[in-house]
Amino acid sequence: MSDAANMSTPILKLEHLSMKFGGLVAIGDLSFEARRGEITALIGPNGAGKTTVFNCITGFYKPTEGMITMTRRDGSTHLLERLPNHEIPAKAKVARTFQNIRLFSGMTLLENLLVAQHNKLMVASGYTILGLFGFSGYKRAAAESVELAKYWLEKAELLDRADDPAGDLPYGAQRRLEIARAMCTEPELLCLDEPAAGLNPRESLALNELLMSIRDETGTSILLIEHDMSVVMQISDHVVVLEYGRKISDGDPASVRSDPKVIAAYLGVDDEEVGDVLVEVGDEQVIEELDVAPDPEHGPGASSSMFAGAVSDTIEHSDEDERIAVSKGASKAAQVEAKEARSAEAPDTPSKGAK
Amino acid sequence: MSLQTSTQPTSPVQQALREALIAGVVSFGLFFFFIGLKTDQNIRNELVLVTRWGLLATVVILTMIVRFLYVAYAVPFLARQKIADAVTGLLPDSTGTKFFRVPFFIGSLVLAALLIVFGSAIVAWTGPNIGAYVTLIRAFAIIYAVAAIMFYGRAFIGRNFASIGIVSLILYPILVVVILALLAWSNGSANITSAAFQGSLKWVDNFGIQILIYVMLAWGLNIVVGLAGLLDLGYVAFYAVGAYSYALLGTHFGLSFWILLPMAGILAAFWGVMLGFPVLRLRGDYLAIVTLAFGEIIRLVLINWREVTNGSAGISGVPKVSFFGWFTFNVSDPNYISKVFDIPQSGAYYKIFLYYLILALALLTAFVTIRLRRMPVGRAWEALREDEIACRSLGINTTSTKLTAFAIGAMFGGFAGSFFAARQGFVSPESFVFLESAIILAIVVLGGMGSLVGIAIAALVMVGGTEALREMEFLKSFFGQDFTPELYRMLLFGMAMVVVMLWKPRGFASSREPTAFLRERKAVSGSFTKEGHG
Ligand SMILES: Nc1ncnc2c1ncn2[C@@H]1O[C@H](COP(=O)(O)OP(=O)(O)OP(=O)(O)O)[C@@H](O)[C@H]1O
Ligand SMILES: [Mg+2]
């Protein structure tokens, strides 16, 4: 396939994706595309289903319906909903980080990055057998893997702590290490779940630079969940907004920012000062107020328990009682839509929302 | 009243007296029924109540004295020392240097030498009862001398722990024989060499081989539990598979140990995979329960499949190991060792040979573990223990990674099992009860999950300690002739576990050696590592 054609095909394409947990529709008929070489941001209020989308893309959940197509640089396509969990990073070259950081805390930084190169090293070591007898091919591969780890440690500004345990790092550094670890799998698509959460402004700025350099230097496309609007607005090329598992807006940052449905979804207001609203959402305090930790019974909590069994196990666990019907009028974006429809019917009433 | 005591600072002795009284009351209450009263049967088969006031009084008074000494002297002493080195839990150097002085050291050496040379003469003169004390004093003198050497060489020992350990393990049987020969010589016995070899049996077999078998088993289980973080309560099943495959194939087909050793390992690994496939989807407690059940199933199969395994009667006449066919250890064989080398007959040669065999097998286990830890699989095992989800997000096939851990752990269990069969010459399901799994697991946990040195020390303390109980004949003079110290081994095992877990919650070696480093290899503190949950 020619490069030009390749460039135009989106790297990731979600079509009619749905994910139901018992009666709860976490994602409903979601379609969007992430373009190659771009940073695509996925935003939305808490519980909108962003992490669930990530879990579907990276194979931790099997979607109830829909298709996720990953097109690699060499033109091969992979249907992610059909691949087993661990083959998605290996074959489709999709790497991810977690909302609640998941490092190998008892291993050193270097070891964390070496574990990420497992598959490559496994092959080089002849599935351990050749490596056990010290074949030179494995030694070379091992040295190369250390070099790659060093490169990413350097990028994440963690080189001087390479021999410390990962659990000993401050929070911001742990976030950067998780990104570095994901990059060591040499992905084509990097999925980051709230990488700026809990960072101070200086760390957040450094993160922006790291992400942009990943995009520009390695050509890795990035899919990003983020609450911090300043990060989203500065670095993303394309923004998709979710609310209650449905896409309410899709476009470049400027257009999304002024979309009344988005504004309504975020703050539930639709009056004149909407222009400032998103800036306000970027305010850390507001985020903190919004940021309720995901329901441990449903969302990916701190324990590994949800993921460890087959996916059906985790789905089973939400039983009938948990059937959640989104109350009528809960979706702010839907309210705006309804209002627009009404104002279209009665053109004499001036529409505020359309502003 | 309470005001007065609070204004008046009590001296430690006063306080100690009070606490000793309290301890006396508590222990009296506790032991009144346990020790003071005993139900027994008389000749007419009637139940009678025997009272043992003397024993009760001894125990209560001993408790009070210990409590008094502890509160009055030990506590202030420890407080003065500003409690020790937090990392090792040892006392600071100043105490050590006070305790280990050169004159004392020389004195202990002289005492030990004198008692070794004249010990038997003294015993012959005083009778066996006091003789037991002579042996005890001699043991203390030797222990003191060894401890002093270790204290002064601690920096050197710390640096070269592994190599010193291996060298002393290799020298151990030789040392035992030499020391026993010296003893025999001092006793003026007629045949020094045969006496020395005969006496070495106990030290090489009961201590050396026994401990090394557990070291090897614990190192094998360490791969599964310590590295991969999979709680396996049925490890003894693989030990049984190894033992029975050697016993059955060896007796029926007459195959040599050197062919059957790898075969036993492969069979055990095969069963590890068979168990692993359905089971590794489970996590934590569930995995533990299913592995426990697997261990029991294997044992029940061994008991009930009489046609093949001969049921609980077991298989006897398991062939001995030969020295690669060069010479054997069967007296009737034409190439029996003493015929080949023209030396006197003794069962000790076989034991010494077995000692080196199990030492080699254990070192092989350690070597493979160390190599594997630095390979991608080994790192993946540890990563799996730390966070399974993260592993999957990095493209690691967790199922096959767990299976390799299971299979390799089982393989070493199988090796140990076939060795066990060869050593005993007899296998029966009795040897593969759940308690064995529990002991092996306890050794792994006590040693500090994942640390080879820690586990070896734990095995030495636990297995060696319980074996040593058999030697404590002098305890009989305290507790009466029908006191058998080895019956208390499980009690002591449990107490030791509690003490170690309080003192070092992460086991003897609570830090983790990183498998790769850029600038310097810094040990990772145990507080960062996880135990795994599946
Ligand atoms: N395994 C599960 N079982 C049941 N319900 C689930 C599960 N995972 C997620 N959910 C539910 O799906 C909805 C979307 O959750 P998700 O974690 O994707 O939200 P989010 O957009 O990532 O929110 P946040 O911004 O708080 O991270 C929530 O209502 C959540 O409770
Ligand atoms: Mg989330």
XYZ file of C-alpha atoms in Angstrom, chain B residues 27 56 62 75 101 150 210 239 297 301 362 399 417 430 480 488 499:
17
model
C 0.697 -18.819 83.787
C 3.145 -27.054 87.498
C 10.346 -20.575 85.597
C 14.642 -4.360 78.862
C 36.451 -10.999 72.979
C 31.600 -15.140 61.927
C 17.542 -33.906 54.715
C 7.484 -34.484 44.459
C -5.902 -36.358 44.530
C -4.571 -42.149 43.512
C 20.084 -28.058 44.537
C -1.285 -17.983 30.671
C 11.270 -36.668 44.232
C 2.787 -41.468 53.638
C 12.032 -37.067 82.675
C 7.520 -30.904 69.946
C 8.639 -15.026 65.909
